[in-house]
Amino acid sequence: MASGSIHVNVSGQLQDHIQQQIGDDGLYENASEYIRALIRRDLQAWDMLQKELAPAMRADGSEFVAVSAEDVIRRNKRR
């Protein structure tokens, strides 16, 4: 796989948050390491979501039940 660079500018709260995650007080050596960890977590989350949704994506349309917005709201109010 080819390696490359992506440059991202952040400021304000995003920059402050990154600074808290790196260095002596943080878990990561540098911003690049932190960003790579975030991307790995994002990829894992996408993988889990795809696995969770795969059966529904393969299901026959007859397996689904049509509901109205009111049905959903009513059901959620009972919880």
mmCIF file of N, CA, C and O in Angstrom:
data_model
loop_
_atom_site.group_PDB
_atom_site.id
_atom_site.type_symbol
_atom_site.label_atom_id
_atom_site.label_comp_id
_atom_site.label_asym_id
_atom_site.label_seq_id
_atom_site.Cartn_x
_atom_site.Cartn_y
_atom_site.Cartn_z
ATOM 1 N N MET A 1 0.845 -1.171 0.000
ATOM 2 C CA MET A 1 0.000 0.000 0.000
ATOM 3 C C MET A 1 0.891 1.235 0.000
ATOM 4 O O MET A 1 1.863 1.329 0.747
ATOM 5 N N ALA A 2 0.551 2.183 -0.820
ATOM 6 C CA ALA A 2 1.345 3.389 -0.928
ATOM 7 C C ALA A 2 1.169 4.254 0.316
ATOM 8 O O ALA A 2 0.111 4.315 0.914
ATOM 9 N N SER A 3 2.233 4.896 0.685
ATOM 10 C CA SER A 3 2.193 5.796 1.830
ATOM 11 C C SER A 3 2.152 7.219 1.315
ATOM 12 O O SER A 3 2.749 7.553 0.293
ATOM 13 N N GLY A 4 1.432 8.048 2.020
ATOM 14 C CA GLY A 4 1.340 9.431 1.603
ATOM 15 C C GLY A 4 1.083 10.316 2.797
ATOM 16 O O GLY A 4 0.973 9.863 3.928
ATOM 17 N N SER A 5 1.002 11.578 2.513
ATOM 18 C CA SER A 5 0.764 12.548 3.570
ATOM 19 C C SER A 5 -0.514 13.313 3.293
ATOM 20 O O SER A 5 -0.837 13.608 2.150
ATOM 21 N N ILE A 6 -1.206 13.608 4.341
ATOM 22 C CA ILE A 6 -2.385 14.464 4.285
ATOM 23 C C ILE A 6 -2.159 15.547 5.325
ATOM 24 O O ILE A 6 -1.842 15.251 6.483
ATOM 25 N N HIS A 7 -2.337 16.759 4.933
ATOM 26 C CA HIS A 7 -2.144 17.876 5.851
ATOM 27 C C HIS A 7 -3.507 18.432 6.227
ATOM 28 O O HIS A 7 -4.335 18.701 5.369
ATOM 29 N N VAL A 8 -3.725 18.566 7.525
ATOM 30 C CA VAL A 8 -4.996 19.058 8.031
ATOM 31 C C VAL A 8 -4.710 20.210 8.993
ATOM 32 O O VAL A 8 -3.859 20.087 9.875
ATOM 33 N N ASN A 9 -5.420 21.293 8.819
ATOM 34 C CA ASN A 9 -5.287 22.418 9.735
ATOM 35 C C ASN A 9 -6.432 22.382 10.730
ATOM 36 O O ASN A 9 -7.589 22.237 10.351
ATOM 37 N N VAL A 10 -6.100 22.467 11.994
ATOM 38 C CA VAL A 10 -7.108 22.545 13.035
ATOM 39 C C VAL A 10 -6.766 23.730 13.937
ATOM 40 O O VAL A 10 -5.605 24.123 14.063
ATOM 41 N N SER A 11 -7.766 24.277 14.564
ATOM 42 C CA SER A 11 -7.531 25.387 15.478
ATOM 43 C C SER A 11 -8.574 25.342 16.585
ATOM 44 O O SER A 11 -9.466 24.490 16.589
ATOM 45 N N GLY A 12 -8.426 26.239 17.524
ATOM 46 C CA GLY A 12 -9.410 26.359 18.586
ATOM 47 C C GLY A 12 -9.504 25.109 19.439
ATOM 48 O O GLY A 12 -8.488 24.518 19.819
ATOM 49 N N GLN A 13 -10.740 24.696 19.715
ATOM 50 C CA GLN A 13 -10.984 23.546 20.585
ATOM 51 C C GLN A 13 -10.394 22.262 20.035
ATOM 52 O O GLN A 13 -9.929 21.413 20.811
ATOM 53 N N LEU A 14 -10.412 22.095 18.711
ATOM 54 C CA LEU A 14 -9.831 20.877 18.134
ATOM 55 C C LEU A 14 -8.336 20.811 18.404
ATOM 56 O O LEU A 14 -7.808 19.767 18.800
ATOM 57 N N GLN A 15 -7.661 21.911 18.206
ATOM 58 C CA GLN A 15 -6.221 21.941 18.459
ATOM 59 C C GLN A 15 -5.939 21.727 19.944
ATOM 60 O O GLN A 15 -5.025 20.973 20.309
ATOM 61 N N ASP A 16 -6.712 22.352 20.800
ATOM 62 C CA ASP A 16 -6.529 22.167 22.249
ATOM 63 C C ASP A 16 -6.705 20.704 22.637
ATOM 64 O O ASP A 16 -5.931 20.159 23.430
ATOM 65 N N HIS A 17 -7.712 20.071 22.061
ATOM 66 C CA HIS A 17 -7.972 18.662 22.384
ATOM 67 C C HIS A 17 -6.811 17.780 21.924
ATOM 68 O O HIS A 17 -6.367 16.896 22.671
ATOM 69 N N ILE A 18 -6.322 18.017 20.736
ATOM 70 C CA ILE A 18 -5.186 17.229 20.234
ATOM 71 C C ILE A 18 -3.984 17.418 21.151
ATOM 72 O O ILE A 18 -3.309 16.452 21.512
ATOM 73 N N GLN A 19 -3.736 18.632 21.568
ATOM 74 C CA GLN A 19 -2.596 18.895 22.445
ATOM 75 C C GLN A 19 -2.723 18.154 23.772
ATOM 76 O O GLN A 19 -1.722 17.727 24.345
ATOM 77 N N GLN A 20 -3.937 17.988 24.251
ATOM 78 C CA GLN A 20 -4.154 17.252 25.492
ATOM 79 C C GLN A 20 -3.879 15.754 25.326
ATOM 80 O O GLN A 20 -3.574 15.067 26.301
ATOM 81 N N GLN A 21 -3.994 15.259 24.097
ATOM 82 C CA GLN A 21 -3.826 13.831 23.844
ATOM 83 C C GLN A 21 -2.387 13.435 23.581
ATOM 84 O O GLN A 21 -2.068 12.238 23.571
ATOM 85 N N ILE A 22 -1.520 14.405 23.343
ATOM 86 C CA ILE A 22 -0.136 14.086 22.978
ATOM 87 C C ILE A 22 0.853 14.625 24.016
ATOM 88 O O ILE A 22 0.507 15.414 24.883
ATOM 89 N N GLY A 23 2.067 14.140 23.914
ATOM 90 C CA GLY A 23 3.128 14.632 24.785
ATOM 91 C C GLY A 23 3.163 13.931 26.125
ATOM 92 O O GLY A 23 2.630 12.845 26.305
ATOM 93 N N ASP A 24 3.802 14.582 27.080
ATOM 94 C CA ASP A 24 4.022 13.993 28.408
ATOM 95 C C ASP A 24 2.722 13.669 29.133
ATOM 96 O O ASP A 24 2.652 12.701 29.877
ATOM 97 N N ASP A 25 1.694 14.480 28.942
ATOM 98 C CA ASP A 25 0.427 14.271 29.650
ATOM 99 C C ASP A 25 -0.567 13.410 28.892
ATOM 100 O O ASP A 25 -1.591 13.020 29.436
ATOM 101 N N GLY A 26 -0.302 13.119 27.636
ATOM 102 C CA GLY A 26 -1.255 12.376 26.814
ATOM 103 C C GLY A 26 -0.850 10.929 26.585
ATOM 104 O O GLY A 26 0.199 10.462 27.043
ATOM 105 N N LEU A 27 -1.697 10.236 25.861
ATOM 106 C CA LEU A 27 -1.450 8.828 25.547
ATOM 107 C C LEU A 27 -0.623 8.635 24.283
ATOM 108 O O LEU A 27 -0.166 7.529 24.011
ATOM 109 N N TYR A 28 -0.462 9.680 23.489
ATOM 110 C CA TYR A 28 0.180 9.551 22.184
ATOM 111 C C TYR A 28 1.439 10.407 22.113
ATOM 112 O O TYR A 28 1.528 11.463 22.740
ATOM 113 N N GLU A 29 2.395 9.941 21.307
ATOM 114 C CA GLU A 29 3.655 10.661 21.139
ATOM 115 C C GLU A 29 3.493 11.954 20.352
ATOM 116 O O GLU A 29 4.153 12.943 20.623
ATOM 117 N N ASN A 30 2.610 11.895 19.336
ATOM 118 C CA ASN A 30 2.441 13.071 18.483
ATOM 119 C C ASN A 30 1.046 13.064 17.864
ATOM 120 O O ASN A 30 0.299 12.086 17.992
ATOM 121 N N ALA A 31 0.712 14.140 17.177
ATOM 122 C CA ALA A 31 -0.623 14.284 16.590
ATOM 123 C C ALA A 31 -0.884 13.217 15.533
ATOM 124 O O ALA A 31 -1.999 12.696 15.436
ATOM 125 N N SER A 32 0.115 12.863 14.760
ATOM 126 C CA SER A 32 -0.071 11.846 13.714
ATOM 127 C C SER A 32 -0.476 10.511 14.311
ATOM 128 O O SER A 32 -1.366 9.829 13.798
ATOM 129 N N GLU A 33 0.169 10.133 15.406
ATOM 130 C CA GLU A 33 -0.160 8.868 16.063
ATOM 131 C C GLU A 33 -1.612 8.891 16.561
ATOM 132 O O GLU A 33 -2.343 7.908 16.431
ATOM 133 N N TYR A 34 -2.020 10.010 17.134
ATOM 134 C CA TYR A 34 -3.388 10.150 17.634
ATOM 135 C C TYR A 34 -4.401 10.068 16.490
ATOM 136 O O TYR A 34 -5.391 9.338 16.578
ATOM 137 N N ILE A 35 -4.140 10.753 15.407
ATOM 138 C CA ILE A 35 -5.059 10.746 14.255
ATOM 139 C C ILE A 35 -5.149 9.345 13.662
ATOM 140 O O ILE A 35 -6.239 8.877 13.320
ATOM 141 N N ARG A 36 -4.033 8.641 13.548
ATOM 142 C CA ARG A 36 -4.069 7.263 13.043
ATOM 143 C C ARG A 36 -4.918 6.374 13.945
ATOM 144 O O ARG A 36 -5.691 5.538 13.469
ATOM 145 N N ALA A 37 -4.808 6.549 15.262
ATOM 146 C CA ALA A 37 -5.617 5.761 16.198
ATOM 147 C C ALA A 37 -7.109 6.073 16.005
ATOM 148 O O ALA A 37 -7.943 5.162 16.037
ATOM 149 N N LEU A 38 -7.438 7.337 15.809
ATOM 150 C CA LEU A 38 -8.833 7.705 15.564
ATOM 151 C C LEU A 38 -9.364 7.069 14.276
ATOM 152 O O LEU A 38 -10.498 6.582 14.237
ATOM 153 N N ILE A 39 -8.560 7.072 13.250
ATOM 154 C CA ILE A 39 -8.968 6.474 11.972
ATOM 155 C C ILE A 39 -9.164 4.969 12.126
ATOM 156 O O ILE A 39 -10.138 4.407 11.621
ATOM 157 N N ARG A 40 -8.266 4.304 12.854
ATOM 158 C CA ARG A 40 -8.421 2.862 13.081
ATOM 159 C C ARG A 40 -9.739 2.571 13.814
ATOM 160 O O ARG A 40 -10.455 1.637 13.472
ATOM 161 N N ARG A 41 -10.046 3.369 14.846
ATOM 162 C CA ARG A 41 -11.306 3.184 15.574
ATOM 163 C C ARG A 41 -12.502 3.415 14.661
ATOM 164 O O ARG A 41 -13.494 2.694 14.730
ATOM 165 N N ASP A 42 -12.402 4.412 13.798
ATOM 166 C CA ASP A 42 -13.482 4.695 12.857
ATOM 167 C C ASP A 42 -13.683 3.522 11.900
ATOM 168 O O ASP A 42 -14.811 3.116 11.633
ATOM 169 N N LEU A 43 -12.593 2.955 11.410
ATOM 170 C CA LEU A 43 -12.686 1.802 10.509
ATOM 171 C C LEU A 43 -13.315 0.608 11.218
ATOM 172 O O LEU A 43 -14.127 -0.114 10.631
ATOM 173 N N GLN A 44 -12.944 0.386 12.475
ATOM 174 C CA GLN A 44 -13.540 -0.710 13.241
ATOM 175 C C GLN A 44 -15.034 -0.485 13.433
ATOM 176 O O GLN A 44 -15.829 -1.425 13.333
ATOM 177 N N ALA A 45 -15.418 0.748 13.711
ATOM 178 C CA ALA A 45 -16.840 1.062 13.897
ATOM 179 C C ALA A 45 -17.615 0.818 12.607
ATOM 180 O O ALA A 45 -18.723 0.262 12.625
ATOM 181 N N TRP A 46 -17.033 1.218 11.464
ATOM 182 C CA TRP A 46 -17.705 0.972 10.182
ATOM 183 C C TRP A 46 -17.848 -0.520 9.915
ATOM 184 O O TRP A 46 -18.871 -0.985 9.431
ATOM 185 N N ASP A 47 -16.803 -1.265 10.241
ATOM 186 C CA ASP A 47 -16.837 -2.711 10.038
ATOM 187 C C ASP A 47 -17.942 -3.342 10.882
ATOM 188 O O ASP A 47 -18.709 -4.169 10.403
ATOM 189 N N MET A 48 -18.030 -2.937 12.141
ATOM 190 C CA MET A 48 -19.072 -3.468 13.024
ATOM 191 C C MET A 48 -20.465 -3.096 12.510
ATOM 192 O O MET A 48 -21.377 -3.921 12.526
ATOM 193 N N LEU A 49 -20.619 -1.873 12.050
ATOM 194 C CA LEU A 49 -21.914 -1.431 11.527
ATOM 195 C C LEU A 49 -22.299 -2.229 10.290
ATOM 196 O O LEU A 49 -23.444 -2.677 10.162
ATOM 197 N N GLN A 50 -21.357 -2.437 9.385
ATOM 198 C CA GLN A 50 -21.644 -3.222 8.188
ATOM 199 C C GLN A 50 -22.043 -4.653 8.538
ATOM 200 O O GLN A 50 -22.975 -5.202 7.946
ATOM 201 N N LYS A 51 -21.361 -5.256 9.504
ATOM 202 C CA LYS A 51 -21.711 -6.614 9.916
ATOM 203 C C LYS A 51 -23.101 -6.651 10.533
ATOM 204 O O LYS A 51 -23.850 -7.605 10.339
ATOM 205 N N GLU A 52 -23.438 -5.628 11.302
ATOM 206 C CA GLU A 52 -24.743 -5.564 11.946
ATOM 207 C C GLU A 52 -25.868 -5.389 10.916
ATOM 208 O O GLU A 52 -26.934 -5.980 11.044
ATOM 209 N N LEU A 53 -25.604 -4.606 9.891
ATOM 210 C CA LEU A 53 -26.633 -4.311 8.891
ATOM 211 C C LEU A 53 -26.696 -5.326 7.753
ATOM 212 O O LEU A 53 -27.688 -5.365 7.019
ATOM 213 N N ALA A 54 -25.666 -6.150 7.596
ATOM 214 C CA ALA A 54 -25.600 -7.083 6.474
ATOM 215 C C ALA A 54 -26.830 -7.977 6.351
ATOM 216 O O ALA A 54 -27.375 -8.117 5.246
ATOM 217 N N PRO A 55 -27.329 -8.588 7.438
ATOM 218 C CA PRO A 55 -28.516 -9.436 7.287
ATOM 219 C C PRO A 55 -29.729 -8.669 6.759
ATOM 220 O O PRO A 55 -30.464 -9.179 5.924
ATOM 221 N N ALA A 56 -29.904 -7.453 7.236
ATOM 222 C CA ALA A 56 -31.042 -6.650 6.768
ATOM 223 C C ALA A 56 -30.879 -6.269 5.297
ATOM 224 O O ALA A 56 -31.858 -6.221 4.546
ATOM 225 N N MET A 57 -29.643 -6.025 4.887
ATOM 226 C CA MET A 57 -29.399 -5.644 3.496
ATOM 227 C C MET A 57 -29.644 -6.822 2.548
ATOM 228 O O MET A 57 -30.002 -6.625 1.397
ATOM 229 N N ARG A 58 -29.466 -8.045 3.054
ATOM 230 C CA ARG A 58 -29.692 -9.236 2.224
ATOM 231 C C ARG A 58 -31.133 -9.740 2.308
ATOM 232 O O ARG A 58 -31.533 -10.595 1.533
ATOM 233 N N ALA A 59 -31.895 -9.247 3.268
ATOM 234 C CA ALA A 59 -33.243 -9.769 3.514
ATOM 235 C C ALA A 59 -34.191 -9.446 2.364
ATOM 236 O O ALA A 59 -34.060 -8.440 1.686
ATOM 237 N N ASP A 60 -35.127 -10.337 2.190
ATOM 238 C CA ASP A 60 -36.182 -10.138 1.195
ATOM 239 C C ASP A 60 -37.112 -9.031 1.683
ATOM 240 O O ASP A 60 -37.373 -8.908 2.872
ATOM 241 N N GLY A 61 -37.621 -8.246 0.780
ATOM 242 C CA GLY A 61 -38.511 -7.144 1.137
ATOM 243 C C GLY A 61 -39.736 -7.573 1.922
ATOM 244 O O GLY A 61 -40.296 -6.797 2.706
ATOM 245 N N SER A 62 -40.158 -8.818 1.750
ATOM 246 C CA SER A 62 -41.350 -9.295 2.457
ATOM 247 C C SER A 62 -41.107 -9.453 3.962
ATOM 248 O O SER A 62 -42.047 -9.588 4.733
ATOM 249 N N GLU A 63 -39.836 -9.422 4.383
ATOM 250 C CA GLU A 63 -39.515 -9.561 5.800
ATOM 251 C C GLU A 63 -39.670 -8.256 6.575
ATOM 252 O O GLU A 63 -39.621 -8.252 7.795
ATOM 253 N N PHE A 64 -39.863 -7.160 5.866
ATOM 254 C CA PHE A 64 -39.973 -5.861 6.505
ATOM 255 C C PHE A 64 -41.425 -5.501 6.756
ATOM 256 O O PHE A 64 -42.310 -5.897 6.015
ATOM 257 N N VAL A 65 -41.639 -4.747 7.820
ATOM 258 C CA VAL A 65 -42.979 -4.303 8.178
ATOM 259 C C VAL A 65 -43.021 -2.784 8.057
ATOM 260 O O VAL A 65 -42.168 -2.086 8.630
ATOM 261 N N ALA A 66 -43.989 -2.283 7.339
ATOM 262 C CA ALA A 66 -44.134 -0.836 7.185
ATOM 263 C C ALA A 66 -44.729 -0.239 8.462
ATOM 264 O O ALA A 66 -45.682 -0.785 9.019
ATOM 265 N N VAL A 67 -44.121 0.829 8.933
ATOM 266 C CA VAL A 67 -44.647 1.544 10.094
ATOM 267 C C VAL A 67 -44.644 3.030 9.790
ATOM 268 O O VAL A 67 -43.845 3.515 8.999
ATOM 269 N N SER A 68 -45.543 3.727 10.429
ATOM 270 C CA SER A 68 -45.605 5.180 10.245
ATOM 271 C C SER A 68 -44.733 5.866 11.296
ATOM 272 O O SER A 68 -44.321 5.244 12.290
ATOM 273 N N ALA A 69 -44.486 7.135 11.085
ATOM 274 C CA ALA A 69 -43.734 7.905 12.069
ATOM 275 C C ALA A 69 -44.457 7.899 13.408
ATOM 276 O O ALA A 69 -43.829 7.801 14.470
ATOM 277 N N GLU A 70 -45.765 7.964 13.362
ATOM 278 C CA GLU A 70 -46.553 7.949 14.592
ATOM 279 C C GLU A 70 -46.359 6.635 15.353
ATOM 280 O O GLU A 70 -46.278 6.629 16.584
ATOM 281 N N ASP A 71 -46.288 5.519 14.614
ATOM 282 C CA ASP A 71 -46.040 4.217 15.247
ATOM 283 C C ASP A 71 -44.704 4.220 15.992
ATOM 284 O O ASP A 71 -44.607 3.736 17.118
ATOM 285 N N VAL A 72 -43.692 4.768 15.366
ATOM 286 C CA VAL A 72 -42.361 4.799 15.964
ATOM 287 C C VAL A 72 -42.369 5.688 17.208
ATOM 288 O O VAL A 72 -41.834 5.317 18.254
ATOM 289 N N ILE A 73 -42.984 6.853 17.108
ATOM 290 C CA ILE A 73 -43.048 7.771 18.252
ATOM 291 C C ILE A 73 -43.801 7.124 19.405
ATOM 292 O O ILE A 73 -43.362 7.167 20.558
ATOM 293 N N ARG A 74 -44.912 6.491 19.107
ATOM 294 C CA ARG A 74 -45.714 5.827 20.138
ATOM 295 C C ARG A 74 -44.899 4.709 20.814
ATOM 296 O O ARG A 74 -44.879 4.589 22.032
ATOM 297 N N ARG A 75 -44.212 3.922 20.025
ATOM 298 C CA ARG A 75 -43.397 2.835 20.560
ATOM 299 C C ARG A 75 -42.287 3.372 21.454
ATOM 300 O O ARG A 75 -42.015 2.859 22.534
ATOM 301 N N ASN A 76 -41.649 4.449 21.031
ATOM 302 C CA ASN A 76 -40.534 5.008 21.803
ATOM 303 C C ASN A 76 -41.005 5.679 23.096
ATOM 304 O O ASN A 76 -40.245 5.750 24.068
ATOM 305 N N LYS A 77 -42.210 6.181 23.113
ATOM 306 C CA LYS A 77 -42.737 6.796 24.325
ATOM 307 C C LYS A 77 -42.968 5.752 25.410
ATOM 308 O O LYS A 77 -42.902 6.057 26.591
ATOM 309 N N ARG A 78 -43.241 4.523 25.020
ATOM 310 C CA ARG A 78 -43.484 3.433 25.981
ATOM 311 C C ARG A 78 -42.214 2.992 26.678
ATOM 312 O O ARG A 78 -42.262 2.346 27.692
ATOM 313 N N ARG A 79 -41.067 3.301 26.132
ATOM 314 C CA ARG A 79 -39.783 2.846 26.700
ATOM 315 C C ARG A 79 -39.391 3.662 27.888
ATOM 316 O O ARG A 79 -39.497 4.695 28.183
#
